XYZ file of C-alpha atoms in Angstrom:
502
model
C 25.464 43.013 86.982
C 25.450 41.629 90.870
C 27.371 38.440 91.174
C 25.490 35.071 90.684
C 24.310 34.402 94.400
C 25.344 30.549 95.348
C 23.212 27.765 96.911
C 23.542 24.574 97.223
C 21.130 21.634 96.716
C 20.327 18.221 97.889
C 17.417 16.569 96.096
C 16.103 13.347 94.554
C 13.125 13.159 92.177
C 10.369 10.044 92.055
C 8.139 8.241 90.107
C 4.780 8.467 90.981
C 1.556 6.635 89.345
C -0.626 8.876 87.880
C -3.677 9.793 90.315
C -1.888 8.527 93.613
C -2.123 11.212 96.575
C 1.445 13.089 97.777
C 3.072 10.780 100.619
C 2.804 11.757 104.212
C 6.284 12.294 105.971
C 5.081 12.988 109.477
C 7.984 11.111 111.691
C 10.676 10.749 109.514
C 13.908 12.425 109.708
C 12.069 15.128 112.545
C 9.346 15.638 110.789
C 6.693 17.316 112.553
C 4.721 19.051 110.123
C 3.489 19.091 106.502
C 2.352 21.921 105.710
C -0.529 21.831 102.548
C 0.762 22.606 99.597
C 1.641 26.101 98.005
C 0.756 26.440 94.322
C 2.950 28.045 92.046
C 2.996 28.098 88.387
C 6.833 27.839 86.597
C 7.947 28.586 83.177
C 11.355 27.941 82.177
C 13.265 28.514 79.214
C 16.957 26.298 78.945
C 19.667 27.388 77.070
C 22.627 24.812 75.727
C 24.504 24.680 72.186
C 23.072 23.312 69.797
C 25.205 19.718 70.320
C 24.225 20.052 73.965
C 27.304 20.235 75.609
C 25.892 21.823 78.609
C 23.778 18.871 79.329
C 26.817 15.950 78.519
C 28.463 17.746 81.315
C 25.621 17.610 83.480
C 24.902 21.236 83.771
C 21.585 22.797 83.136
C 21.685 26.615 82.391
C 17.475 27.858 82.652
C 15.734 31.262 82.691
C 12.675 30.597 85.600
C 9.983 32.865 85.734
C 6.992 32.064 88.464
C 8.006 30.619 92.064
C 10.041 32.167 94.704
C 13.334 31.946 93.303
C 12.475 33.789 89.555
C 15.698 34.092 87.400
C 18.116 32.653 86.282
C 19.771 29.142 86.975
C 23.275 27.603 86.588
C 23.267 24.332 88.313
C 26.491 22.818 88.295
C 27.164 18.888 89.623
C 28.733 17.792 92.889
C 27.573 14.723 93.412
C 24.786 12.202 92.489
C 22.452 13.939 94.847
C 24.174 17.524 95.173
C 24.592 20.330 92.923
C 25.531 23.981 93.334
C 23.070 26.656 91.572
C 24.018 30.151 91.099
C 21.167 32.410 90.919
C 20.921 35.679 88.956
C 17.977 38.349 88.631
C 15.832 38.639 85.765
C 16.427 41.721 84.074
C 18.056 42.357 80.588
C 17.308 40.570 77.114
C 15.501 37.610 78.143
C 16.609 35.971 75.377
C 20.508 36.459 76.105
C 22.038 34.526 78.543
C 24.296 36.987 81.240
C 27.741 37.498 80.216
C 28.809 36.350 83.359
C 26.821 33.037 83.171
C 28.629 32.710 79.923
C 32.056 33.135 80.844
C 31.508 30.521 83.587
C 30.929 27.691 81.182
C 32.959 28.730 78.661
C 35.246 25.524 79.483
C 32.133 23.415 78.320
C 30.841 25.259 75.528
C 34.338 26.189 74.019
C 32.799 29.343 72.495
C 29.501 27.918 70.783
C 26.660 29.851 70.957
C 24.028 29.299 73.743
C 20.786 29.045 72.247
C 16.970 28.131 73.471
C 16.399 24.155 72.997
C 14.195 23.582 75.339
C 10.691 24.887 77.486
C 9.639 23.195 80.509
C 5.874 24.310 82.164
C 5.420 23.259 85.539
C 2.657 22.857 87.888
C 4.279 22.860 91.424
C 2.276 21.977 94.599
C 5.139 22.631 97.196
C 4.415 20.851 100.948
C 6.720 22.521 103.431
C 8.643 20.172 106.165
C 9.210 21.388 109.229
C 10.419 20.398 112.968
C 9.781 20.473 116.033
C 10.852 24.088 116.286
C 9.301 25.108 113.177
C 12.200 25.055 111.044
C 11.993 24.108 107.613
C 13.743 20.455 107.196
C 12.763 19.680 103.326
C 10.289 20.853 100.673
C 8.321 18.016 99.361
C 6.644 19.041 95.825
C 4.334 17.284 93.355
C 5.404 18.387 89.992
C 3.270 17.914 86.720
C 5.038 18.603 83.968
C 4.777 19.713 80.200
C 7.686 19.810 78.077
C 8.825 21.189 74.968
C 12.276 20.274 73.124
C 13.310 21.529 69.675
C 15.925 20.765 67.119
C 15.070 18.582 63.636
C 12.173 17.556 65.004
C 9.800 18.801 68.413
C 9.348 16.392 71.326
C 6.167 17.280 73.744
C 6.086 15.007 76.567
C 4.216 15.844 80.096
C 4.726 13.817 83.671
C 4.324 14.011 87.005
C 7.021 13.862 89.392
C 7.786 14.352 92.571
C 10.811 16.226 94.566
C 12.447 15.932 97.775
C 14.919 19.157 98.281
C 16.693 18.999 101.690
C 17.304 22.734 103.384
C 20.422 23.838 102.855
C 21.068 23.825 106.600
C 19.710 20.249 107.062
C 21.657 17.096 107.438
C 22.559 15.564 104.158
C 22.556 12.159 105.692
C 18.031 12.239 105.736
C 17.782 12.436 102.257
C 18.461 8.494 102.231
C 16.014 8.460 105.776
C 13.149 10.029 102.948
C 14.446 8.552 100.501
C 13.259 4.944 102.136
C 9.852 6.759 103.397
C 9.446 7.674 99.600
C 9.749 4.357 97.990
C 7.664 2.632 101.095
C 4.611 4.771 100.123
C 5.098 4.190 96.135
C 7.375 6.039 95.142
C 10.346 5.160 92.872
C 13.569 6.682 92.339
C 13.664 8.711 89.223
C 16.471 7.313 86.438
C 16.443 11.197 85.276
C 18.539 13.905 87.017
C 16.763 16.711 85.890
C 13.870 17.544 84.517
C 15.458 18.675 81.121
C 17.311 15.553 80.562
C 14.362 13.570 80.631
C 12.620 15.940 77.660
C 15.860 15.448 75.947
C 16.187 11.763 76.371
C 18.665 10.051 73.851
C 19.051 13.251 71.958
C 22.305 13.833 74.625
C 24.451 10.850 73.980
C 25.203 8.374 76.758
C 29.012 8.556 78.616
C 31.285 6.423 77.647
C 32.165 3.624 79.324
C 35.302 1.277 79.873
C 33.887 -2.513 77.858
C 34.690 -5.848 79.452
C 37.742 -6.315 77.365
C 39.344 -3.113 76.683
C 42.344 -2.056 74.349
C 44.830 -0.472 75.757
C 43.825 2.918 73.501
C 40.341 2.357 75.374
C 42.284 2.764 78.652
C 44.056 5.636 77.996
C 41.452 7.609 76.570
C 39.005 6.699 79.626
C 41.869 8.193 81.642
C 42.312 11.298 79.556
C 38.442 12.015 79.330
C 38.414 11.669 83.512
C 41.105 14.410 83.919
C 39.349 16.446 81.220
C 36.090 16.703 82.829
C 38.324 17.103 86.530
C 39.803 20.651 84.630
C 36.706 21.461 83.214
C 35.033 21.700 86.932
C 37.449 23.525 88.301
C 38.112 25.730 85.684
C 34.389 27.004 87.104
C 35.641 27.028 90.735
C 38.805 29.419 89.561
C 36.275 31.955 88.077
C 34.001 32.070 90.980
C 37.712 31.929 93.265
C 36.213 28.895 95.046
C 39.236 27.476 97.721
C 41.327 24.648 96.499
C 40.013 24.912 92.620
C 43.762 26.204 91.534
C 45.089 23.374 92.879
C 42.407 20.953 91.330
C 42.759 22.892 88.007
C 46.535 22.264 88.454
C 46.294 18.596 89.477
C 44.155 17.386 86.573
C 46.622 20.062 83.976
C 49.526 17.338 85.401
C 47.924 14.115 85.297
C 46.782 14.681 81.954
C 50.514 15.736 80.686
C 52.148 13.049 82.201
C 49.201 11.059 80.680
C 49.683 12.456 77.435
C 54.215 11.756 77.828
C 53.726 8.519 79.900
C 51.036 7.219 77.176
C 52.342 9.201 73.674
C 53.021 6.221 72.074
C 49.242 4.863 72.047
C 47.613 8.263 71.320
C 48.886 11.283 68.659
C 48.258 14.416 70.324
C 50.108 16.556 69.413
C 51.424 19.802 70.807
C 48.137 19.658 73.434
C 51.141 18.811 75.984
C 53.302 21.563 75.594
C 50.097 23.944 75.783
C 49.355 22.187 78.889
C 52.400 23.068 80.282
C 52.012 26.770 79.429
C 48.919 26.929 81.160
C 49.810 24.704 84.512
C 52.553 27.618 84.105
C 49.970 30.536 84.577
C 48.432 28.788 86.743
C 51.527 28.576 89.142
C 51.819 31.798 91.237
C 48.265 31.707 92.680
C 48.760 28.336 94.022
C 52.463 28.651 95.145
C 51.227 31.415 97.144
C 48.574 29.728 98.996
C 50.865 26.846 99.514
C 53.635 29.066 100.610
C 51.618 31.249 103.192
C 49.437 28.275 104.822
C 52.675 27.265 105.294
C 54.615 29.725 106.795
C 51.728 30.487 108.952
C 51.678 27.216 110.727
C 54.949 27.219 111.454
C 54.796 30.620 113.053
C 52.360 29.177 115.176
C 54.842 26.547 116.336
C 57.021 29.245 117.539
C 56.698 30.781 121.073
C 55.307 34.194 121.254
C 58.694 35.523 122.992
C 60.883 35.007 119.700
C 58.267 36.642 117.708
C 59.469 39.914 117.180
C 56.843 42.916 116.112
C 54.005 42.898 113.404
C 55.076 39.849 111.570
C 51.564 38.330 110.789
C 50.196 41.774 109.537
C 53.509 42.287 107.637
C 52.823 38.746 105.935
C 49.205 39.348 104.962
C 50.065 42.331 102.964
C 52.603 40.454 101.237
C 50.686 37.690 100.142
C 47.623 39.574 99.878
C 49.996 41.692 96.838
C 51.256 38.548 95.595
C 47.970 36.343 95.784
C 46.163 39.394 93.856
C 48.911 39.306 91.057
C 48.680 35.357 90.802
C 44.446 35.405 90.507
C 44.985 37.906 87.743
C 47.579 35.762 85.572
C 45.362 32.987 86.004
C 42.018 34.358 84.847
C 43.633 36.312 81.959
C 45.430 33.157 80.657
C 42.048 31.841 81.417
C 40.095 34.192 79.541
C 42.689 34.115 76.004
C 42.173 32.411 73.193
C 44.827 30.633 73.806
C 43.543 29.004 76.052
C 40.259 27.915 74.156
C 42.290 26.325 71.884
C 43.994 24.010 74.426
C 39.967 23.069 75.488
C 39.229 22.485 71.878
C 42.314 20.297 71.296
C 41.625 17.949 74.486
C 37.995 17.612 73.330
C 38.819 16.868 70.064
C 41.739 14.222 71.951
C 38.884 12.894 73.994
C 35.836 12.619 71.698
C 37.730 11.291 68.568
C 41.322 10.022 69.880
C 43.762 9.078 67.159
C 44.939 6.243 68.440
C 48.033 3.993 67.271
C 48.579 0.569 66.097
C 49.960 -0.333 69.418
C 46.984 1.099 71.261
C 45.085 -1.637 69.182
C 46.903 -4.423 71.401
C 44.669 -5.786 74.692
C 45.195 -3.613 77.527
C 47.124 -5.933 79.822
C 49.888 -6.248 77.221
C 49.610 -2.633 75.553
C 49.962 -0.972 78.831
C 52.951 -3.116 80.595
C 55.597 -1.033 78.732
C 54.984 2.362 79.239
C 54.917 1.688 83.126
C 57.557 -0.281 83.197
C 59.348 2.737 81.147
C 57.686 5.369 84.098
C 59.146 3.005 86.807
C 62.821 2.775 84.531
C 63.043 6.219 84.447
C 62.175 6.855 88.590
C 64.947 4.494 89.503
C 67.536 6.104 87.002
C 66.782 9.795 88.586
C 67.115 8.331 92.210
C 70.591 6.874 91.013
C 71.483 10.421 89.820
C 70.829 12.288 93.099
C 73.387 9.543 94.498
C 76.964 11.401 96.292
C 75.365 14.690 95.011
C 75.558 17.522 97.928
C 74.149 21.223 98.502
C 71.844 22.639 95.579
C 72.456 20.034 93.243
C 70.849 17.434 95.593
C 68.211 19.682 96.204
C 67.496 19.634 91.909
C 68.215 15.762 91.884
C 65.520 15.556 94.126
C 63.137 17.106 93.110
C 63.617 15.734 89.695
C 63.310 12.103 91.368
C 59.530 13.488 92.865
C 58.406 14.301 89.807
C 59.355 11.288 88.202
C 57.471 9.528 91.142
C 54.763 11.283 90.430
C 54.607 10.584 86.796
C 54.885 6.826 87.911
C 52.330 6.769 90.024
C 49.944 8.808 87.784
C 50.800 5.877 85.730
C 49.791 3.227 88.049
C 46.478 5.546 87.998
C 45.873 5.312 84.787
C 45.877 1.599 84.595
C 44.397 0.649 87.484
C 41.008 -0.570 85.953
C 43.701 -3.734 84.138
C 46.297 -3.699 87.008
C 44.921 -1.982 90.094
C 45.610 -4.795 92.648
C 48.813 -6.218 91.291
C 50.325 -2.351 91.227
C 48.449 -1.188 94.639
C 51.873 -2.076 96.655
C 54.713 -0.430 94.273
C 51.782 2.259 93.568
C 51.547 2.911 97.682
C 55.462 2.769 98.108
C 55.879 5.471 95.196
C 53.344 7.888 96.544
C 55.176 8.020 100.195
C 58.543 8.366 98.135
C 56.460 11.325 96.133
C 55.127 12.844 99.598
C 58.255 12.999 101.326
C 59.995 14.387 98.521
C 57.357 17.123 98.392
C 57.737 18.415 102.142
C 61.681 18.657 100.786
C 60.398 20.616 98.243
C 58.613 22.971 100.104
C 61.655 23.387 102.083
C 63.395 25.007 99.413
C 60.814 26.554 98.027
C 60.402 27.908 101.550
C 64.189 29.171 102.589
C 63.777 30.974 99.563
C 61.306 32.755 100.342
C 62.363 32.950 103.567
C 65.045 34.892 102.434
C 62.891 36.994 100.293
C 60.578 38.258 103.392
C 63.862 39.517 105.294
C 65.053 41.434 102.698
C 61.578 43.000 102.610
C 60.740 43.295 106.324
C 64.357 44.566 106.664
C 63.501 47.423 103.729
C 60.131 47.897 106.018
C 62.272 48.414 109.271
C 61.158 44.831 110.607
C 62.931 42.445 112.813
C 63.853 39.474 111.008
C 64.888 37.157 113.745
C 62.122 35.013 113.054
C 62.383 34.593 109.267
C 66.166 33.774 110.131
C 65.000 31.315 112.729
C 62.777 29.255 110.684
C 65.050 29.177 107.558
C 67.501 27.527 110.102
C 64.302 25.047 110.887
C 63.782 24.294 107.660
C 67.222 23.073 106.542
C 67.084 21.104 109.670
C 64.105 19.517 108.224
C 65.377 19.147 104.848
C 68.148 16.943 106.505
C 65.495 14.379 108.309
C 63.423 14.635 105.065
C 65.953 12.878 103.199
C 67.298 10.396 105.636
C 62.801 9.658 105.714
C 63.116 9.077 101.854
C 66.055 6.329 101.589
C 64.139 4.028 103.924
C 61.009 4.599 101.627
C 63.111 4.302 98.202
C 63.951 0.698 99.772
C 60.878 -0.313 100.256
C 60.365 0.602 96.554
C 63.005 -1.154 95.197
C 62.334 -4.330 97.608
C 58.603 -4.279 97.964
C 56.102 -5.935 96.511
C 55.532 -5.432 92.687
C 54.520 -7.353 89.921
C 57.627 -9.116 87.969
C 56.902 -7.629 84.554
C 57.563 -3.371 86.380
C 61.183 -4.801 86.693
């Protein structure tokens, strides 16, 4: 089967009393035209678990038939007003869901069975917007509704709504331009966002949210269940090789390890941290090697055409191409084990029913002062470390003292909803310490591989001036990098901070 085709959508549903005409939106947001409406006739089955997971992660999973756009529908959240859909054919069982729609939520459905729990009948009367030019702005449509939800017991319900979807090549700033034409004529934003969620109503349980007075448990698991869902969207983005979603896979595996080691006295989870290691670990290789090349590749830019001897761009995209192809592959096949299901299973169990401590019975803004102060002990002890040390050994020291800052800071993340103001300072401070100790980083990283392309355009019959050249830059540049951190490691030891951090 064709890959799922990708569009993205800007909408916002209404209220409308029953028996009031369709609003006119001739002059607003270039609005010249409105066209009369097109009937069409849609019939859609949607498929979740039978606990709905799908729909507590916002994602609605439907098989469409009637309208221009028959098949089936993965819509996937952006934003309050934005979602992507991927779009396949109909064809096949239409009672099976495509493998490949399957695999894509597999994060979110942690290998339950997709099954039918709902049927939605619509009525659509689509109005065309157009502009000036004839171009299509927005579709306007008047839906009415009749719904059909299973489980212990049926729901039937029926409505009328109506839709404002923006063209995909439109700017996303009118929908708030309509959105005021809208509610001037009658309208009023819908508190649904979807049609299915509205049939389902209180059957999908509400998100949790951080109470007035929380415990310091409370806060930690708030934090764990952010990162969680982070992972789970990307994990998505890595199987359709969307740009950046390594990186935001990787970013959210971190945050909730040093969560989990920063926080393991509140909450038992076991070995879910080790198992997030092994997977940040597969991850690795495809994003090192995007880092790596974007890299490279501006500084090659930096250097004048004259001392850029033969084919060196060319030689570098088949290198990375080899090495970015071997990366994607570990990561979708650690992606698509079972051992990796497992490490989803244990950080929705962590999330959904946390074992949580004595001590993370204690009011936040007492539970959560030692751990931080213990994340800010342990930066200041690995900065002492890298103190007199020279050559490679510097180069580990530091790097040990960035990801210590890291873990601090991730820290002063997590409690940020008890102590975001009185940390925002020492937080701020920490992060430059963390940034300029990553450019080091990706010095070394860089020399080294550096060192590796010369060997390899020299095997090739390349000139490797220019490899040799900017290996020379870059321990120049390691040099200013850490004169740049000891004025920003004073300003963490002097700087403003509350007196409890120490």
């Amino acid at each position: 089967m064709a890959a799922p085709s990708a569009v993205t959508e800007r909408e916002r549903k209404y209220e409308i009393v029953a028996g009031s005409g369709v609003p006119r939106l001739i002059g607003v947001g270039g609005v010249e035209t409105q066209d009369d409406p097109v009937e069409h006739v849609l019939d859609a089955s949607y498929y979740d678990t039978e606990t709905f997971r799908l729909a507590r992660g916002g994602i609605t999973l439907r098989r469409r038939v009637g309208g221009p756009d028959a098949g089936w529908h993965l819509k996937l959240p952006v934003s309050a007003d934005e979602r992507q859909e991927l779009q396949l054919p109909l064809g096949g069982d239409p009672n099976k869901v495509p493998g490949r729609l399957r695999r894509l939520v597999q994060a979110y459905t942690l290998g339950e069975k997709l099954v039918p729990i709902a049927r939605l009948r619509t009525v659509r009367f689509a109005h065309r917007l157009a502009g000036a030019d004839g171009g299509t702005i927005a579709i306007l449509t008047d839906d009415h509704v009749t719904g059909e939800v299973g489980g212990e017991t049926v729901r039937l319900d029926s409505w009328r709504e109506l839709e404002l979807e923006l063209d995909p090549s439109a700017d996303p700033g009118l929908l708030g331009e309509f959105d005021r034409a809208l509610v001037a004529a009658g309208a009023s934003a819908s508190p649904w966002p979807s049609k299915l969620r509205r049939l389902v109503g209180d059957r999908v349980p509400a998100a949790a949210r951080l109470g007035k007075k929380p415990s310091a448990g409370d806060v930690v698991v708030a934090a764990l269940r952010e990162q969680y869902g982070r992972l789970r969207r990307a994990d998505v983005g890595v199987r359709l090789d969307v740009d950046d979603s390594v990186h935001q896979m990787r970013v959210a595996i971190r945050k909730l390890r040093s969560t989990l080691r920063t926080f393991g006295a509140l909450v038992e989870a076991g070995p879910v941290a080790g198992e997030l290691r092994w997977l940040g670990r597969q991850l690795s290789p495809a994003r090192d090697t995007e880092v790596v090349e974007a890299r490279l590749r501006a500084q090659l830019d930096d250097v004048p055409s004259e001392l850029v001897f033969g084919p060196l761009r060319q030689f570098l995209t088949r290198y990375f191409a080899r090495e970015a192809e071997e990366g994607r592959a570990r990561a979708l096949t650690a992606l698509t084990s079972k051992r990796y299901l497992g490490v989803l299973r244990a950080l929705d169990a962590l999330v959904e029913e946390p074992v949580l401590t004595a001590a993370a019975r204690k009011p936040a803004k007492t539970g959560l002062r030692k751990p931080v102060r213990k994340a800010a002990s342990k930066l200041s002890r690995a900065e002492a470390a890298a103190r007199g040390l020279v050559g490679e050994e510097l180069e580990r020291a530091l790097h040990d003292v960035r990801k210590k800052a890291k873990r601090a800071r991730y820290a002063a993340d997590v409690v940020k909803p008890v102590y975001g103001k009185k940390l925002r300072a020492w937080r701020k401070n920490v992060k430059a310490v963390q940034g300029t100790l990553g450019e080091h980083q990706d010095t070394v990283v860089g020399r080294g591989v550096l060192r590796q392309l010369a060997v390899a355009g020299h095997g090739e019959g390349q000139n490797t001036f220019t490899f040799g050249m900017l290996h020379a830059r870059d321990a120049g540049r390691a040099g200013e990098l850490r004169e740049r951190f000891l004025g920003e490691w004073r300003r963490v030891r002097k700087g403003e901070r509350p007196g409890w951090l120490g």
